[in-house]
Amino acid sequence: MLGVVGFEKLPPIEETQVPITASMTPSLGANDTVCEVWRVGGAGVQLSNGAAQGSRVSYRFCDELLFGSITIDERLLEAGYALGGAPDNGCVDAVALSRATEIAYQEIFGVLRETEHRHLIRIWNYLPEINRETGGDERYRLFNSARQLAFRKSGQATVGTVPAASALGSPAGSPISIYFLAARQPPKMIENPRQTSAYYYPPKFGRHSPIFSRACVMHQSAGTNLFVSGTASIVGHETIHQGDVGAQTRETMANISALLDEVNRVVGAARYRLDGLKFKVYVREPADLGAIEGALSRSLPSSIPIVYLQADVCREDLLVEIEATGESGSQ
């Protein structure tokens, strides 16, 4: 076992050697003990636990793959900045969020350098009140600017060879929670022909673009090796079907279908299908759950594993976001 992720709260697991974290996003229509487990298998796999000096990152790894997590309570940073005489609460909040994001990513990259798992495959970001304005800008946009600064300071690419990712909003008062997978061998990064690459979004979406690929594929023949980033009702770079959660869900699935076609084209074989994926669905308004389930039932069989979570999406006009993982099928 590499790591365990709870949703609304930390999972009740006593295995102290395994990194344990939580996204702080409540489950919808499911038992609150459901959690996400990352494992590696195979004969002779040796697991090591991380203990980087001065780092808040908890991690575990084998020769090929590393799972890690970090949480930072930005309120503790806010208290420090307030005592330092920052001009107003909005400025304190903005500075604390930016600093917490930069610290988290710098410490993540420090671990990856130390263990030589230099290639981020997939990263999940959860920050409280993602759409709230503070210090004259939206918190998600401040996060994007701080993330890009951390990537640049650490010598990481900010276009092209960037990890698959998601960024969702957790409830007020939650810590920033980030978890990730990294490898020693580079994955294949995939972009969606229907969508502008996120790192090329125009300035109307913020001074600094998000840093993520639409999907990535690991170079391994068995097990989970496809990672689909958080996907929403965006065509090109614009949100479509504003206010219509059913239409947004259907458009999101059209984007994922197009992405799978592109993945299969890149790998040179029809290895991935919609009915071979596992899904995580983020719902902005819990009252929309029934409409989203109904829309998904038209394109997915009832046996498909789906977890529904309540979370704010990175744009206020987006009502649903869907991510997925997949295993390579036969050619």
PDB file of C-alpha atoms in Angstrom, residues 106-329:
ATOM      1  CA  GLN A 106       8.688  23.543  -3.271  1.00  0.00           C
ATOM      2  CA  GLU A 107       8.643  20.796  -0.648  1.00  0.00           C
ATOM      3  CA  ILE A 108       7.070  18.337  -3.113  1.00  0.00           C
ATOM      4  CA  PHE A 109       9.781  19.028  -5.688  1.00  0.00           C
ATOM      5  CA  GLY A 110      12.424  18.705  -2.969  1.00  0.00           C
ATOM      6  CA  VAL A 111      11.197  15.184  -2.163  1.00  0.00           C
ATOM      7  CA  LEU A 112      11.144  14.198  -5.836  1.00  0.00           C
ATOM      8  CA  ARG A 113      14.732  15.338  -6.274  1.00  0.00           C
ATOM      9  CA  GLU A 114      15.816  13.397  -3.191  1.00  0.00           C
ATOM     10  CA  THR A 115      14.125  10.122  -4.201  1.00  0.00           C
ATOM     11  CA  GLU A 116      14.788  10.609  -7.952  1.00  0.00           C
ATOM     12  CA  HIS A 117      11.086  10.175  -8.787  1.00  0.00           C
ATOM     13  CA  ARG A 118      11.440  13.335 -10.814  1.00  0.00           C
ATOM     14  CA  HIS A 119       8.334  13.034 -12.997  1.00  0.00           C
ATOM     15  CA  LEU A 120       5.023  14.162 -11.534  1.00  0.00           C
ATOM     16  CA  ILE A 121       2.299  11.986 -13.063  1.00  0.00           C
ATOM     17  CA  ARG A 122      -0.858  13.136 -11.313  1.00  0.00           C
ATOM     18  CA  ILE A 123      -1.536  15.751  -8.650  1.00  0.00           C
ATOM     19  CA  TRP A 124      -4.743  16.551  -6.749  1.00  0.00           C
ATOM     20  CA  ASN A 125      -5.162  20.045  -5.235  1.00  0.00           C
ATOM     21  CA  TYR A 126      -7.885  20.999  -2.740  1.00  0.00           C
ATOM     22  CA  LEU A 127      -8.046  24.530  -1.401  1.00  0.00           C
ATOM     23  CA  PRO A 128     -10.736  26.108   0.744  1.00  0.00           C
ATOM     24  CA  GLU A 129     -13.183  28.543  -0.883  1.00  0.00           C
ATOM     25  CA  ILE A 130     -11.579  28.269  -4.299  1.00  0.00           C
ATOM     26  CA  ASN A 131     -13.876  30.863  -5.925  1.00  0.00           C
ATOM     27  CA  ARG A 132     -13.845  33.492  -3.168  1.00  0.00           C
ATOM     28  CA  GLU A 133     -12.267  36.841  -3.995  1.00  0.00           C
ATOM     29  CA  THR A 134      -9.497  38.021  -1.719  1.00  0.00           C
ATOM     30  CA  GLY A 135      -6.891  40.699  -2.103  1.00  0.00           C
ATOM     31  CA  GLY A 136      -8.509  41.802  -5.366  1.00  0.00           C
ATOM     32  CA  ASP A 137      -8.435  38.414  -7.103  1.00  0.00           C
ATOM     33  CA  GLU A 138     -10.055  34.973  -6.999  1.00  0.00           C
ATOM     34  CA  ARG A 139      -8.326  32.473  -4.748  1.00  0.00           C
ATOM     35  CA  TYR A 140      -7.969  29.960  -7.606  1.00  0.00           C
ATOM     36  CA  ARG A 141      -6.138  32.536  -9.693  1.00  0.00           C
ATOM     37  CA  LEU A 142      -3.835  33.359  -6.789  1.00  0.00           C
ATOM     38  CA  PHE A 143      -3.165  29.637  -6.428  1.00  0.00           C
ATOM     39  CA  ASN A 144      -2.293  29.377 -10.135  1.00  0.00           C
ATOM     40  CA  SER A 145       0.181  32.246  -9.876  1.00  0.00           C
ATOM     41  CA  ALA A 146       1.874  30.746  -6.812  1.00  0.00           C
ATOM     42  CA  ARG A 147       1.960  27.267  -8.380  1.00  0.00           C
ATOM     43  CA  GLN A 148       3.606  28.641 -11.507  1.00  0.00           C
ATOM     44  CA  LEU A 149       6.187  30.515  -9.446  1.00  0.00           C
ATOM     45  CA  ALA A 150       7.040  27.311  -7.542  1.00  0.00           C
ATOM     46  CA  PHE A 151       7.367  25.340 -10.791  1.00  0.00           C
ATOM     47  CA  ARG A 152       9.712  27.953 -12.246  1.00  0.00           C
ATOM     48  CA  LYS A 153      11.838  28.235  -9.098  1.00  0.00           C
ATOM     49  CA  SER A 154      12.239  24.460  -9.070  1.00  0.00           C
ATOM     50  CA  GLY A 155      13.259  24.322 -12.727  1.00  0.00           C
ATOM     51  CA  GLN A 156      10.066  22.542 -13.798  1.00  0.00           C
ATOM     52  CA  ALA A 157       8.404  22.915 -17.188  1.00  0.00           C
ATOM     53  CA  THR A 158       5.215  24.997 -17.169  1.00  0.00           C
ATOM     54  CA  VAL A 159       3.909  23.870 -20.586  1.00  0.00           C
ATOM     55  CA  GLY A 160       3.873  20.535 -22.396  1.00  0.00           C
ATOM     56  CA  THR A 161       5.427  18.018 -20.024  1.00  0.00           C
ATOM     57  CA  VAL A 162       3.310  18.933 -17.000  1.00  0.00           C
ATOM     58  CA  PRO A 163       1.302  16.492 -14.851  1.00  0.00           C
ATOM     59  CA  ALA A 164      -2.357  15.623 -15.065  1.00  0.00           C
ATOM     60  CA  ALA A 165      -4.129  17.495 -12.261  1.00  0.00           C
ATOM     61  CA  SER A 166      -7.300  18.690 -10.585  1.00  0.00           C
ATOM     62  CA  ALA A 167      -8.011  21.715  -8.402  1.00  0.00           C
ATOM     63  CA  LEU A 168     -11.226  21.764  -6.360  1.00  0.00           C
ATOM     64  CA  GLY A 169     -12.666  23.853  -3.585  1.00  0.00           C
ATOM     65  CA  SER A 170     -13.020  22.508  -0.057  1.00  0.00           C
ATOM     66  CA  PRO A 171     -15.078  24.077   2.762  1.00  0.00           C
ATOM     67  CA  ALA A 172     -13.970  27.231   4.573  1.00  0.00           C
ATOM     68  CA  GLY A 173     -11.530  26.474   7.367  1.00  0.00           C
ATOM     69  CA  SER A 174     -10.076  23.379   5.681  1.00  0.00           C
ATOM     70  CA  PRO A 175      -6.337  23.160   5.150  1.00  0.00           C
ATOM     71  CA  ILE A 176      -4.838  23.159   1.692  1.00  0.00           C
ATOM     72  CA  SER A 177      -4.562  19.446   0.886  1.00  0.00           C
ATOM     73  CA  ILE A 178      -2.415  18.134  -1.970  1.00  0.00           C
ATOM     74  CA  TYR A 179      -1.552  14.568  -2.876  1.00  0.00           C
ATOM     75  CA  PHE A 180       0.323  13.212  -5.849  1.00  0.00           C
ATOM     76  CA  LEU A 181       1.919  10.349  -7.757  1.00  0.00           C
ATOM     77  CA  ALA A 182       5.394  10.568  -9.273  1.00  0.00           C
ATOM     78  CA  ALA A 183       7.646   8.186 -11.210  1.00  0.00           C
ATOM     79  CA  ARG A 184      11.254   7.745 -12.262  1.00  0.00           C
ATOM     80  CA  GLN A 185      10.278   7.321 -15.919  1.00  0.00           C
ATOM     81  CA  PRO A 186       8.440  10.088 -17.802  1.00  0.00           C
ATOM     82  CA  PRO A 187       4.817   9.466 -18.800  1.00  0.00           C
ATOM     83  CA  LYS A 188       3.171  10.465 -22.071  1.00  0.00           C
ATOM     84  CA  MET A 189       1.224  13.716 -21.701  1.00  0.00           C
ATOM     85  CA  ILE A 190      -2.040  13.959 -23.664  1.00  0.00           C
ATOM     86  CA  GLU A 191      -4.003  17.037 -24.767  1.00  0.00           C
ATOM     87  CA  ASN A 192      -7.644  17.138 -25.868  1.00  0.00           C
ATOM     88  CA  PRO A 193      -8.346  18.200 -29.491  1.00  0.00           C
ATOM     89  CA  ARG A 194     -11.626  19.795 -28.330  1.00  0.00           C
ATOM     90  CA  GLN A 195      -9.975  22.008 -25.730  1.00  0.00           C
ATOM     91  CA  THR A 196      -7.283  24.645 -25.508  1.00  0.00           C
ATOM     92  CA  SER A 197      -4.381  23.346 -23.444  1.00  0.00           C
ATOM     93  CA  ALA A 198      -4.880  24.805 -19.966  1.00  0.00           C
ATOM     94  CA  TYR A 199      -1.357  26.243 -19.869  1.00  0.00           C
ATOM     95  CA  TYR A 200      -2.255  28.310 -22.974  1.00  0.00           C
ATOM     96  CA  TYR A 201      -5.450  29.843 -21.552  1.00  0.00           C
ATOM     97  CA  PRO A 202      -5.797  33.560 -22.389  1.00  0.00           C
ATOM     98  CA  PRO A 203      -5.217  36.233 -19.701  1.00  0.00           C
ATOM     99  CA  LYS A 204      -8.983  36.636 -19.084  1.00  0.00           C
ATOM    100  CA  PHE A 205      -8.695  33.549 -16.856  1.00  0.00           C
ATOM    101  CA  GLY A 206      -5.904  34.985 -14.724  1.00  0.00           C
ATOM    102  CA  ARG A 207      -2.436  36.462 -14.917  1.00  0.00           C
ATOM    103  CA  HIS A 208      -0.938  32.969 -14.841  1.00  0.00           C
ATOM    104  CA  SER A 209      -2.446  29.928 -16.513  1.00  0.00           C
ATOM    105  CA  PRO A 210      -3.156  26.635 -14.739  1.00  0.00           C
ATOM    106  CA  ILE A 211      -0.381  24.060 -15.090  1.00  0.00           C
ATOM    107  CA  PHE A 212      -1.725  20.651 -16.096  1.00  0.00           C
ATOM    108  CA  SER A 213      -2.067  18.270 -19.014  1.00  0.00           C
ATOM    109  CA  ARG A 214      -5.501  16.908 -19.892  1.00  0.00           C
ATOM    110  CA  ALA A 215      -4.290  13.338 -19.238  1.00  0.00           C
ATOM    111  CA  CYS A 216      -1.170  11.240 -19.003  1.00  0.00           C
ATOM    112  CA  VAL A 217      -0.262   7.603 -19.580  1.00  0.00           C
ATOM    113  CA  MET A 218       2.425   5.712 -17.711  1.00  0.00           C
ATOM    114  CA  HIS A 219       4.749   3.387 -19.599  1.00  0.00           C
ATOM    115  CA  GLN A 220       3.629   0.178 -17.977  1.00  0.00           C
ATOM    116  CA  SER A 221       1.648  -2.734 -19.370  1.00  0.00           C
ATOM    117  CA  ALA A 222      -0.630  -3.632 -16.453  1.00  0.00           C
ATOM    118  CA  GLY A 223      -2.591  -1.896 -13.720  1.00  0.00           C
ATOM    119  CA  THR A 224      -3.851   1.662 -13.508  1.00  0.00           C
ATOM    120  CA  ASN A 225      -1.808   3.676 -15.962  1.00  0.00           C
ATOM    121  CA  LEU A 226      -4.160   6.291 -17.446  1.00  0.00           C
ATOM    122  CA  PHE A 227      -4.881   9.447 -15.463  1.00  0.00           C
ATOM    123  CA  VAL A 228      -7.566  11.817 -16.754  1.00  0.00           C
ATOM    124  CA  SER A 229      -7.404  15.310 -15.267  1.00  0.00           C
ATOM    125  CA  GLY A 230     -10.413  17.112 -13.900  1.00  0.00           C
ATOM    126  CA  THR A 231     -12.617  17.696 -16.944  1.00  0.00           C
ATOM    127  CA  ALA A 232     -15.580  20.030 -17.317  1.00  0.00           C
ATOM    128  CA  SER A 233     -17.946  21.634 -19.831  1.00  0.00           C
ATOM    129  CA  ILE A 234     -15.261  23.649 -21.616  1.00  0.00           C
ATOM    130  CA  VAL A 235     -14.830  23.702 -25.382  1.00  0.00           C
ATOM    131  CA  GLY A 236     -11.795  25.605 -26.588  1.00  0.00           C
ATOM    132  CA  HIS A 237     -11.253  27.718 -23.491  1.00  0.00           C
ATOM    133  CA  GLU A 238     -14.850  28.810 -22.863  1.00  0.00           C
ATOM    134  CA  THR A 239     -17.468  27.391 -20.492  1.00  0.00           C
ATOM    135  CA  ILE A 240     -20.577  26.267 -22.352  1.00  0.00           C
ATOM    136  CA  HIS A 241     -24.109  25.334 -21.173  1.00  0.00           C
ATOM    137  CA  GLN A 242     -24.016  27.801 -18.284  1.00  0.00           C
ATOM    138  CA  GLY A 243     -26.739  27.049 -15.748  1.00  0.00           C
ATOM    139  CA  ASP A 244     -27.655  23.648 -17.252  1.00  0.00           C
ATOM    140  CA  VAL A 245     -26.082  20.910 -15.153  1.00  0.00           C
ATOM    141  CA  GLY A 246     -27.374  18.065 -17.351  1.00  0.00           C
ATOM    142  CA  ALA A 247     -25.939  19.613 -20.508  1.00  0.00           C
ATOM    143  CA  GLN A 248     -22.652  20.357 -18.718  1.00  0.00           C
ATOM    144  CA  THR A 249     -22.408  16.721 -17.645  1.00  0.00           C
ATOM    145  CA  ARG A 250     -23.030  15.465 -21.182  1.00  0.00           C
ATOM    146  CA  GLU A 251     -20.467  17.921 -22.600  1.00  0.00           C
ATOM    147  CA  THR A 252     -17.939  16.823 -19.998  1.00  0.00           C
ATOM    148  CA  MET A 253     -18.396  13.202 -21.059  1.00  0.00           C
ATOM    149  CA  ALA A 254     -18.007  14.236 -24.711  1.00  0.00           C
ATOM    150  CA  ASN A 255     -14.681  15.796 -23.728  1.00  0.00           C
ATOM    151  CA  ILE A 256     -13.569  12.640 -21.930  1.00  0.00           C
ATOM    152  CA  SER A 257     -14.594  10.490 -24.928  1.00  0.00           C
ATOM    153  CA  ALA A 258     -12.592  12.720 -27.269  1.00  0.00           C
ATOM    154  CA  LEU A 259      -9.647  12.541 -24.886  1.00  0.00           C
ATOM    155  CA  LEU A 260      -9.776   8.725 -24.867  1.00  0.00           C
ATOM    156  CA  ASP A 261      -9.720   8.733 -28.678  1.00  0.00           C
ATOM    157  CA  GLU A 262      -6.610  10.905 -28.534  1.00  0.00           C
ATOM    158  CA  VAL A 263      -4.989   8.667 -25.904  1.00  0.00           C
ATOM    159  CA  ASN A 264      -5.576   5.596 -28.076  1.00  0.00           C
ATOM    160  CA  ARG A 265      -4.173   7.431 -31.096  1.00  0.00           C
ATOM    161  CA  VAL A 266      -1.032   8.425 -29.191  1.00  0.00           C
ATOM    162  CA  VAL A 267      -0.391   4.940 -27.751  1.00  0.00           C
ATOM    163  CA  GLY A 268      -1.150   3.355 -31.132  1.00  0.00           C
ATOM    164  CA  ALA A 269      -3.903   0.954 -30.066  1.00  0.00           C
ATOM    165  CA  ALA A 270      -7.477   0.983 -28.741  1.00  0.00           C
ATOM    166  CA  ARG A 271      -6.448   0.252 -25.167  1.00  0.00           C
ATOM    167  CA  TYR A 272      -8.833   2.541 -23.259  1.00  0.00           C
ATOM    168  CA  ARG A 273     -12.647   2.746 -23.225  1.00  0.00           C
ATOM    169  CA  LEU A 274     -15.215   4.685 -21.231  1.00  0.00           C
ATOM    170  CA  ASP A 275     -16.543   1.516 -19.609  1.00  0.00           C
ATOM    171  CA  GLY A 276     -13.034   0.652 -18.433  1.00  0.00           C
ATOM    172  CA  LEU A 277     -12.593   3.808 -16.334  1.00  0.00           C
ATOM    173  CA  LYS A 278     -13.161   4.589 -12.669  1.00  0.00           C
ATOM    174  CA  PHE A 279     -14.706   8.017 -12.091  1.00  0.00           C
ATOM    175  CA  LYS A 280     -14.687  10.694  -9.437  1.00  0.00           C
ATOM    176  CA  VAL A 281     -17.442  13.297  -9.954  1.00  0.00           C
ATOM    177  CA  TYR A 282     -17.351  16.670  -8.197  1.00  0.00           C
ATOM    178  CA  VAL A 283     -20.772  18.280  -7.739  1.00  0.00           C
ATOM    179  CA  ARG A 284     -21.034  21.982  -6.895  1.00  0.00           C
ATOM    180  CA  GLU A 285     -24.646  21.859  -5.666  1.00  0.00           C
ATOM    181  CA  PRO A 286     -25.778  18.637  -3.920  1.00  0.00           C
ATOM    182  CA  ALA A 287     -29.309  19.209  -5.269  1.00  0.00           C
ATOM    183  CA  ASP A 288     -27.902  18.595  -8.780  1.00  0.00           C
ATOM    184  CA  LEU A 289     -26.762  15.052  -7.969  1.00  0.00           C
ATOM    185  CA  GLY A 290     -29.847  13.367  -9.464  1.00  0.00           C
ATOM    186  CA  ALA A 291     -29.558  15.279 -12.751  1.00  0.00           C
ATOM    187  CA  ILE A 292     -25.855  14.420 -13.017  1.00  0.00           C
ATOM    188  CA  GLU A 293     -26.484  10.737 -12.284  1.00  0.00           C
ATOM    189  CA  GLY A 294     -29.212  10.708 -14.914  1.00  0.00           C
ATOM    190  CA  ALA A 295     -26.958  12.282 -17.538  1.00  0.00           C
ATOM    191  CA  LEU A 296     -24.143   9.842 -16.783  1.00  0.00           C
ATOM    192  CA  SER A 297     -26.481   6.841 -16.973  1.00  0.00           C
ATOM    193  CA  ARG A 298     -26.951   7.564 -20.683  1.00  0.00           C
ATOM    194  CA  SER A 299     -23.267   7.010 -21.454  1.00  0.00           C
ATOM    195  CA  LEU A 300     -22.028   4.669 -18.702  1.00  0.00           C
ATOM    196  CA  PRO A 301     -23.244   1.224 -17.588  1.00  0.00           C
ATOM    197  CA  SER A 302     -24.500   0.952 -14.014  1.00  0.00           C
ATOM    198  CA  SER A 303     -21.553  -1.272 -13.046  1.00  0.00           C
ATOM    199  CA  ILE A 304     -18.994   1.514 -13.540  1.00  0.00           C
ATOM    200  CA  PRO A 305     -17.334   2.620 -10.257  1.00  0.00           C
ATOM    201  CA  ILE A 306     -18.286   6.260  -9.565  1.00  0.00           C
ATOM    202  CA  VAL A 307     -17.687   8.307  -6.415  1.00  0.00           C
ATOM    203  CA  TYR A 308     -19.660  11.541  -6.072  1.00  0.00           C
ATOM    204  CA  LEU A 309     -18.190  14.354  -3.971  1.00  0.00           C
ATOM    205  CA  GLN A 310     -19.418  17.830  -3.093  1.00  0.00           C
ATOM    206  CA  ALA A 311     -16.862  20.470  -4.102  1.00  0.00           C
ATOM    207  CA  ASP A 312     -16.673  23.868  -5.732  1.00  0.00           C
ATOM    208  CA  VAL A 313     -15.214  23.798  -9.245  1.00  0.00           C
ATOM    209  CA  CYS A 314     -12.445  26.135 -10.408  1.00  0.00           C
ATOM    210  CA  ARG A 315     -14.827  28.382 -12.408  1.00  0.00           C
ATOM    211  CA  GLU A 316     -17.988  29.672 -10.779  1.00  0.00           C
ATOM    212  CA  ASP A 317     -20.034  28.901 -13.902  1.00  0.00           C
ATOM    213  CA  LEU A 318     -19.015  25.223 -13.871  1.00  0.00           C
ATOM    214  CA  LEU A 319     -21.453  22.974 -12.003  1.00  0.00           C
ATOM    215  CA  VAL A 320     -19.690  19.618 -12.367  1.00  0.00           C
ATOM    216  CA  GLU A 321     -16.167  18.280 -12.908  1.00  0.00           C
ATOM    217  CA  ILE A 322     -15.208  14.682 -13.649  1.00  0.00           C
ATOM    218  CA  GLU A 323     -11.860  12.912 -13.392  1.00  0.00           C
ATOM    219  CA  ALA A 324     -10.959   9.298 -14.085  1.00  0.00           C
ATOM    220  CA  THR A 325      -8.327   6.585 -14.005  1.00  0.00           C
ATOM    221  CA  GLY A 326      -8.057   3.636 -16.354  1.00  0.00           C
ATOM    222  CA  GLU A 327      -6.255   0.381 -16.948  1.00  0.00           C
ATOM    223  CA  SER A 328      -4.830  -0.623 -20.281  1.00  0.00           C
ATOM    224  CA  GLY A 329      -7.041  -3.179 -22.058  1.00  0.00           C
TER     225      GLY A 329
END
